[in-house]
Structure formats: C-alpha cells, structure tokens
Amino acid sequence: MESWINQRLARCALQRGWSDLVVGYTGYGSPTFVRVMARVLLVSETSAGHHPLSSTTLLDRRGWRNFFAPTHPYATVEVQIDGQSFEVVTDRSGYIDTRLPVSGLAPGWHTALLRCGDTDPTPTPIKIIAGDEDWGLVSDIDDTVITTFLPRPLLAAWNTFVLQESARQAVPGMSELYADLMADHPDAPVIYLSTGAWNTAPTLNRFLNHHHFPRGPLLLTDWGPTNSGWFRSGPEHKKTSLRDLALDFPNIKWILIGDDGQHDPALYGEFAEAHPDRVRVIGLRQLSATESVLAHGTTQTLAEIEAVETAVPVVRAPNGYRLLPKLRAALGRR
C-alpha cells in the first residue's frame, strides 16, 4: 500500500510539472568504498522558492513540512565523486543508501555530487576514514545529547512538528565530552545513531552544529511500514547499524555513548558481548526519575531491567561533565 501511494503521489506531482530535488545526507567511507545516503523529493517552484531548485532552500523550512513532500520512488540518481560516476536507484520511499566501490580517497572530508534528471547537482559531504584508524565514537541522540522531558510516544511528534532546533536543550557537558574524546583523533569517525526519521535530519544537523558537537554522519530510519508491521523496529535498526559499522571499519574499537532510558544498555551490551575486541568502553547517561518515567513508564532504568553482562567497561553519570572523568579513567587517560 505504501508503494502504491508513493507512486501515485509521484505520478500526480510529475504531471503537475513538479521537479526532482535531491536531499543528500552526510555519508562515510574508507579507502575502498563510500556510503552514499540521500532522498529524492518532488517539489513545485513555489515550495522551492526559486529556480534552480536548491536543497538548502528546502532544508531551511520547518521540519514538519519535510514529512509532507512527495517522494520519487525508483528514480535514477547519478552520483559523481573523485571523477567517477555511478547510477543508483531510489527505493520505494525515495531513499538511497548504497556503498559504491570508490577507492583511493584520502582520509578527511570529500564531496559527492548527486543529480536526478535535469536538476542542479546536490553537494553531499562524505567522511573518509583511514584504513588503519582504530578510534571511533557512536552516539545516541534523544536523551543522550538532547534533553527531551517528554513521554516517548509524543517525543517524535513534538520534536518534528512543533519545536525548533534553537529551542531544544542540549544535555549539559556532552559536546565538551565529545570534543575531549576526539581531540587526539581529529580524523576518527563520530557517528550519530538514532531511531528518529530521516525527515528530521536537517533539524538534527542544525542542532548539533549550533551546540558545537563534532561533525559526523547521522544513521536514522525510514518510518514507513515493513512487511510485518506499521513501523520499522528501532532496536533492530540500531543492531543492524552497529553490525554494519563493525564490518565497514574492522580496525576501529568504538566508544559507545547512549542513555539508560531506552534500549541502549542492552543493545550496546549485546554488541560488546559478541565483539569484545571492537568496543573500548560504554558510556551511559543516567536519566533522572522523572525522565525515566517519561521514557518507559517506571523509575527503574532499562540498564537494570535489560542488563547484559559484558567484559567491556561500562560507566554511568547524569551528564557529560560527570561522565568525562569516568570515561577518561576507563580509557586509561588522565
């Protein structure tokens, strides 16, 4: 049904003369591949604001509008990077998430150009990680870097449809914590892993930049239905993403940062138990009693409910300032 609706909406939009607009998401890669993530929307001249269409114009709009723009399923997108060109096809929801065999890129930031049809190319940042890099950080977002104080069922709607990123509160000390952990590893990856929808990526990126968090790719989800349910599984998305990162970067030992109000303790613990040589330390932000009740309906933390034994050190604190010395001690740093 979702596929049928998306295709009918795309057909109607194209008949009205609407144009393709590629929204690129920050990707990553290694000396042997690049992972390109993007979405193709259909927009009118009025919604774009001017021609040629610009993804910057769209991303400056309030987040809720991005949920109501029709997508272009099964559209062909040309990807150009380092003088090489590839053609990829969007999925039934208009998304691209593909790994391309681009080799020889130097570590650091690069730009891929994404074009659909006759539109101007969309510059999309790609972070290339050195093959011998052994340091990296994975961070949750809600209740880890952003303070929510909302019941979980209402969180996504509030953050997406109501609140501007400038009105959100950062968890105290977390940006300073990440800056300290990455200070000696400027080329190492920082990956933000969340169960939030890709539609919120522009708002989240602005929030992270506004509060001086390290720049890095977001790994979010498509909220559409699957063959077995109305919505995709958040925990399964995180499990799959951690597994993919382990495969993509076999030399990296990760620092995993999350909170004890969701399933991060169990998910990180299971990953560390299965791959103890791939995790340096797990850091958990401790939610207050009020936050815990709003997150999952009880003052007992999920770290207690879903505890997983692991040999990897696990440290806990209510904010970044208090978490930092514990992480430094676990990492053997002064």
Coordinates of C-alpha atoms in Angstrom, one line a residue:
M1 CA 0.0 0.0 0.0
E2 CA 2.8 2.4 0.8
S3 CA 4.5 1.7 -2.5
W4 CA 1.2 2.3 -4.3
I5 CA 0.5 5.6 -2.5
N6 CA 4.1 6.8 -3.1
Q7 CA 3.9 6.0 -6.8
R8 CA 0.5 7.6 -7.3
L9 CA 1.6 10.8 -5.5
A10 CA 4.8 10.9 -7.6
R11 CA 2.9 10.5 -10.8
C12 CA 0.5 13.3 -9.9
A13 CA 3.3 15.6 -8.9
L14 CA 5.2 15.0 -12.2
Q15 CA 2.0 15.6 -14.2
R16 CA 1.7 18.9 -12.5
G17 CA 5.2 19.8 -13.6
W18 CA 7.0 19.4 -10.2
S19 CA 10.7 18.7 -10.3
D20 CA 13.1 16.4 -8.5
L21 CA 15.1 17.6 -5.6
V22 CA 17.9 15.5 -4.1
V23 CA 18.4 15.9 -0.4
G24 CA 21.8 14.5 0.5
Y25 CA 22.7 13.1 3.9
T26 CA 26.3 13.1 5.3
G27 CA 27.9 9.8 4.3
Y28 CA 31.1 8.0 5.1
G29 CA 33.7 5.7 3.6
S30 CA 37.1 4.1 3.7
P31 CA 39.9 3.7 1.1
T32 CA 37.8 1.1 -0.7
F33 CA 34.2 2.4 -0.7
V34 CA 31.9 5.3 0.0
R35 CA 28.4 5.0 1.6
V36 CA 26.0 7.5 0.0
M37 CA 22.7 8.3 1.6
A38 CA 20.1 10.6 0.2
R39 CA 16.4 11.1 -0.6
V40 CA 14.7 12.3 -3.8
L41 CA 11.6 14.6 -3.2
L42 CA 9.3 16.2 -5.7
V43 CA 8.7 19.9 -5.2
S44 CA 7.0 22.7 -7.0
E45 CA 8.6 26.0 -8.0
T46 CA 6.6 27.7 -5.2
S47 CA 7.8 25.3 -2.5
A48 CA 11.4 25.5 -3.7
G49 CA 11.2 29.3 -3.7
H50 CA 13.3 29.8 -6.8
H51 CA 14.9 28.0 -9.7
P52 CA 17.2 26.2 -10.0
L53 CA 15.9 24.1 -7.1
S54 CA 18.2 24.1 -4.1
S55 CA 18.2 21.5 -1.3
T56 CA 19.3 24.3 1.0
T57 CA 16.0 26.1 0.5
L58 CA 14.0 23.0 1.4
L59 CA 16.1 22.2 4.5
D60 CA 15.6 25.7 5.9
R61 CA 11.9 25.0 6.3
R62 CA 10.3 23.8 9.5
G63 CA 10.8 20.1 10.0
W64 CA 7.1 19.2 9.7
R65 CA 7.0 20.2 6.0
N66 CA 9.6 17.7 5.1
F67 CA 7.1 14.9 6.1
F68 CA 4.6 16.1 3.6
A69 CA 6.7 16.4 0.5
P70 CA 6.0 13.7 -2.0
T71 CA 9.0 11.4 -2.7
H72 CA 10.2 10.0 -6.1
P73 CA 10.3 6.2 -5.8
Y74 CA 12.5 4.2 -8.2
A75 CA 14.2 7.3 -9.6
T76 CA 17.6 7.1 -11.1
V77 CA 20.3 9.3 -9.4
E78 CA 23.7 10.0 -10.8
V79 CA 26.5 10.1 -8.2
Q80 CA 29.8 11.7 -9.0
I81 CA 32.8 11.5 -6.7
D82 CA 36.5 11.7 -7.4
G83 CA 35.9 11.9 -11.1
Q84 CA 33.9 8.7 -11.1
S85 CA 30.2 8.4 -12.0
F86 CA 27.6 5.9 -10.8
E87 CA 23.9 5.4 -11.3
V88 CA 21.8 4.3 -8.4
V89 CA 18.0 3.9 -8.0
T90 CA 15.9 5.1 -5.0
D91 CA 13.8 2.6 -3.1
R92 CA 10.0 2.6 -2.8
S93 CA 10.2 5.6 -0.4
G94 CA 12.6 7.6 -2.5
Y95 CA 15.7 6.8 -0.4
I96 CA 19.2 5.9 -1.4
D97 CA 21.5 4.0 0.9
T98 CA 24.3 2.4 -1.1
R99 CA 28.0 1.6 -0.9
L100 CA 30.0 2.4 -4.1
P101 CA 33.4 1.0 -5.0
V102 CA 35.4 4.2 -4.9
S103 CA 39.0 3.6 -3.9
G104 CA 42.0 5.8 -3.2
L105 CA 40.3 8.8 -1.5
A106 CA 42.5 10.4 1.2
P107 CA 41.2 10.5 4.8
G108 CA 39.1 13.5 5.5
W109 CA 36.1 15.3 4.1
H110 CA 35.1 14.9 0.4
T111 CA 32.1 16.0 -1.6
A112 CA 29.8 13.8 -3.8
L113 CA 27.6 15.4 -6.4
L114 CA 24.1 13.9 -6.7
R115 CA 21.8 14.7 -9.6
C116 CA 18.4 13.4 -10.6
G117 CA 17.2 14.3 -14.0
D118 CA 18.0 17.8 -15.2
T119 CA 18.3 19.3 -11.7
D120 CA 21.5 21.0 -10.5
P121 CA 23.8 18.6 -8.6
T122 CA 23.4 18.5 -4.8
P123 CA 26.8 18.6 -2.9
T124 CA 26.8 15.9 -0.3
P125 CA 29.6 15.6 2.3
I126 CA 31.4 12.2 2.7
K127 CA 33.8 11.5 5.6
I128 CA 36.6 9.1 4.5
I129 CA 38.2 7.1 7.4
A130 CA 41.8 5.8 7.1
G131 CA 42.1 2.1 6.8
D132 CA 44.3 1.9 9.9
E133 CA 42.1 4.1 12.1
D134 CA 41.3 2.4 15.4
W135 CA 39.3 5.0 17.2
G136 CA 35.7 6.0 16.8
L137 CA 32.6 7.1 18.6
V138 CA 28.9 6.1 18.2
S139 CA 26.3 8.3 20.0
D140 CA 22.6 8.1 20.5
I141 CA 20.7 11.4 20.2
D142 CA 17.5 11.7 22.2
D143 CA 18.1 11.9 26.0
T144 CA 21.9 11.5 25.2
V145 CA 22.7 14.8 23.6
I146 CA 19.2 16.3 23.6
T147 CA 17.1 16.7 26.7
T148 CA 13.6 15.8 25.9
F149 CA 11.4 15.6 29.1
L150 CA 8.5 14.1 27.0
P151 CA 6.7 10.8 27.1
R152 CA 8.3 8.6 24.4
P153 CA 5.1 8.2 22.3
L154 CA 4.9 12.0 22.0
L155 CA 8.6 12.7 21.5
A156 CA 8.9 12.3 17.8
A157 CA 5.8 14.3 17.0
W158 CA 6.8 17.2 19.3
N159 CA 10.4 17.4 18.1
T160 CA 9.3 17.2 14.4
F161 CA 6.1 19.2 14.2
V162 CA 6.4 21.8 17.0
L163 CA 9.9 22.5 18.4
Q164 CA 12.6 24.4 16.5
E165 CA 16.1 23.2 17.0
S166 CA 17.1 26.5 18.6
A167 CA 14.5 25.8 21.4
R168 CA 15.9 22.3 22.2
Q169 CA 18.2 21.9 25.2
A170 CA 21.5 20.0 24.9
V171 CA 22.4 17.7 27.7
P172 CA 25.0 19.6 29.8
G173 CA 28.6 18.8 29.1
M174 CA 28.0 16.3 26.2
S175 CA 29.5 18.5 23.4
E176 CA 32.6 19.1 25.6
L177 CA 32.8 15.4 26.4
Y178 CA 32.8 14.5 22.7
A179 CA 35.4 17.2 21.9
D180 CA 37.7 15.9 24.6
L181 CA 37.3 12.2 23.4
M182 CA 38.1 13.2 19.8
A183 CA 40.8 15.8 20.5
D184 CA 43.7 13.5 19.7
H185 CA 41.8 11.7 16.9
P186 CA 40.6 14.5 14.5
D187 CA 40.2 12.1 11.6
A188 CA 38.3 9.4 13.5
P189 CA 34.6 9.0 12.8
V190 CA 31.8 10.3 15.1
I191 CA 28.5 8.5 14.1
Y192 CA 25.1 9.7 15.5
L193 CA 22.8 6.6 15.6
S194 CA 19.2 7.2 16.3
T195 CA 15.7 5.7 15.7
G196 CA 14.5 9.0 14.5
A197 CA 13.2 9.5 11.0
W198 CA 15.4 10.8 8.1
N199 CA 12.9 13.6 7.7
T200 CA 14.3 15.2 10.9
A201 CA 18.0 15.1 9.7
P202 CA 18.2 18.8 8.7
T203 CA 16.9 19.9 12.2
L204 CA 19.2 17.5 14.0
N205 CA 22.2 18.6 12.0
R206 CA 21.5 22.3 12.8
F207 CA 21.1 21.4 16.5
L208 CA 24.4 19.5 16.6
N209 CA 26.2 22.3 14.8
H210 CA 24.6 25.0 17.0
H211 CA 25.8 23.3 20.2
H212 CA 29.3 22.5 18.8
F213 CA 29.1 18.8 18.6
P214 CA 31.6 17.1 16.3
R215 CA 30.5 16.8 12.7
G216 CA 29.6 13.3 11.6
P217 CA 27.1 11.2 9.7
L218 CA 23.6 10.5 11.0
L219 CA 22.2 7.0 10.8
L220 CA 18.4 7.4 11.0
T221 CA 15.4 5.4 9.8
D222 CA 12.6 5.5 7.3
W223 CA 9.4 5.5 9.4
G224 CA 7.4 3.6 6.7
P225 CA 5.8 0.2 7.2
T226 CA 7.5 -3.2 6.7
N227 CA 6.1 -6.5 5.6
S228 CA 5.4 -7.4 9.2
G229 CA 4.4 -4.1 10.9
W230 CA 3.3 -0.5 10.6
F231 CA 6.7 0.9 11.6
R232 CA 10.3 -0.2 11.4
S233 CA 11.9 -1.6 14.6
G234 CA 14.1 1.0 16.3
P235 CA 16.2 -1.6 18.2
E236 CA 16.7 -3.6 15.1
H237 CA 17.8 -0.5 13.2
K238 CA 20.5 0.1 15.9
K239 CA 21.6 -3.5 15.9
T240 CA 22.0 -3.6 12.1
S241 CA 23.8 -0.2 12.1
L242 CA 26.3 -1.4 14.7
R243 CA 26.9 -4.6 12.8
D244 CA 27.4 -2.6 9.6
L245 CA 29.9 -0.3 11.2
A246 CA 31.9 -3.2 12.5
L247 CA 32.0 -4.7 9.0
D248 CA 32.8 -1.3 7.4
F249 CA 35.7 -0.5 9.8
P250 CA 37.3 -3.7 11.0
N251 CA 40.1 -2.0 12.8
I252 CA 38.1 0.5 14.9
K253 CA 37.4 0.0 18.6
W254 CA 34.3 2.0 19.3
I255 CA 33.3 4.2 22.3
L256 CA 29.5 3.7 22.6
I257 CA 27.5 6.5 24.2
G258 CA 23.8 6.3 25.0
D259 CA 21.4 6.6 27.9
D260 CA 19.6 4.2 30.2
G261 CA 16.1 5.4 29.3
Q262 CA 15.9 3.4 26.0
H263 CA 17.4 0.1 24.9
D264 CA 21.0 1.4 24.6
P265 CA 22.3 -0.6 27.6
A266 CA 21.0 -3.9 26.2
L267 CA 21.9 -3.2 22.6
Y268 CA 25.4 -1.9 23.4
G269 CA 25.9 -4.7 25.9
E270 CA 24.9 -7.4 23.3
F271 CA 27.3 -5.9 20.7
A272 CA 30.1 -5.7 23.2
E273 CA 29.5 -9.3 24.3
A274 CA 29.6 -10.5 20.7
H275 CA 32.6 -8.3 19.8
P276 CA 34.6 -7.5 22.9
D277 CA 37.6 -6.6 20.9
R278 CA 35.6 -3.9 19.0
V279 CA 34.4 -1.8 21.9
R280 CA 36.6 0.3 24.2
V281 CA 34.0 1.5 26.7
I282 CA 30.3 2.0 27.0
G283 CA 29.1 5.3 28.5
L284 CA 25.5 5.8 29.6
R285 CA 23.9 9.0 30.6
Q286 CA 21.7 8.3 33.7
L287 CA 18.2 9.7 33.4
S288 CA 16.5 11.3 36.4
A289 CA 13.5 9.6 37.9
T290 CA 11.2 11.9 36.0
E291 CA 12.9 11.3 32.7
S292 CA 12.8 7.5 33.3
V293 CA 9.1 7.6 33.9
L294 CA 8.5 9.6 30.8
A295 CA 10.8 7.4 28.8
H296 CA 9.4 4.0 29.7
G297 CA 6.9 4.4 32.5
T298 CA 8.9 3.4 35.5
T299 CA 11.6 4.9 37.7
Q300 CA 13.7 1.7 37.2
T301 CA 16.2 2.2 34.4
L302 CA 16.4 0.0 31.4
A303 CA 20.0 -0.6 32.3
E304 CA 18.6 -2.5 35.3
I305 CA 15.7 -4.1 33.5
E306 CA 17.7 -5.2 30.4
A307 CA 21.1 -5.7 32.0
V308 CA 23.6 -7.6 29.8
E309 CA 26.9 -8.9 31.3
T310 CA 30.0 -7.8 29.3
A311 CA 33.7 -7.6 29.9
V312 CA 33.8 -4.2 28.4
P313 CA 33.8 -1.4 31.0
V314 CA 30.5 0.4 31.4
V315 CA 30.4 3.9 33.1
R316 CA 27.4 6.0 34.1
A317 CA 26.7 9.6 35.0
P318 CA 23.8 12.1 34.7
N319 CA 25.6 14.5 32.3
G320 CA 28.7 14.9 30.2
Y321 CA 30.7 16.8 32.8
R322 CA 30.5 13.9 35.3
L323 CA 30.7 11.2 32.6
L324 CA 34.0 12.6 31.2
P325 CA 36.4 11.7 34.1
K326 CA 34.9 8.2 34.3
L327 CA 35.4 7.7 30.6
R328 CA 38.9 9.0 30.7
A329 CA 39.7 6.6 33.6
A330 CA 38.2 3.7 31.7
L331 CA 40.2 4.6 28.6
G332 CA 43.4 4.9 30.7
R333 CA 43.7 8.7 30.1
R334 CA 44.4 11.4 32.7

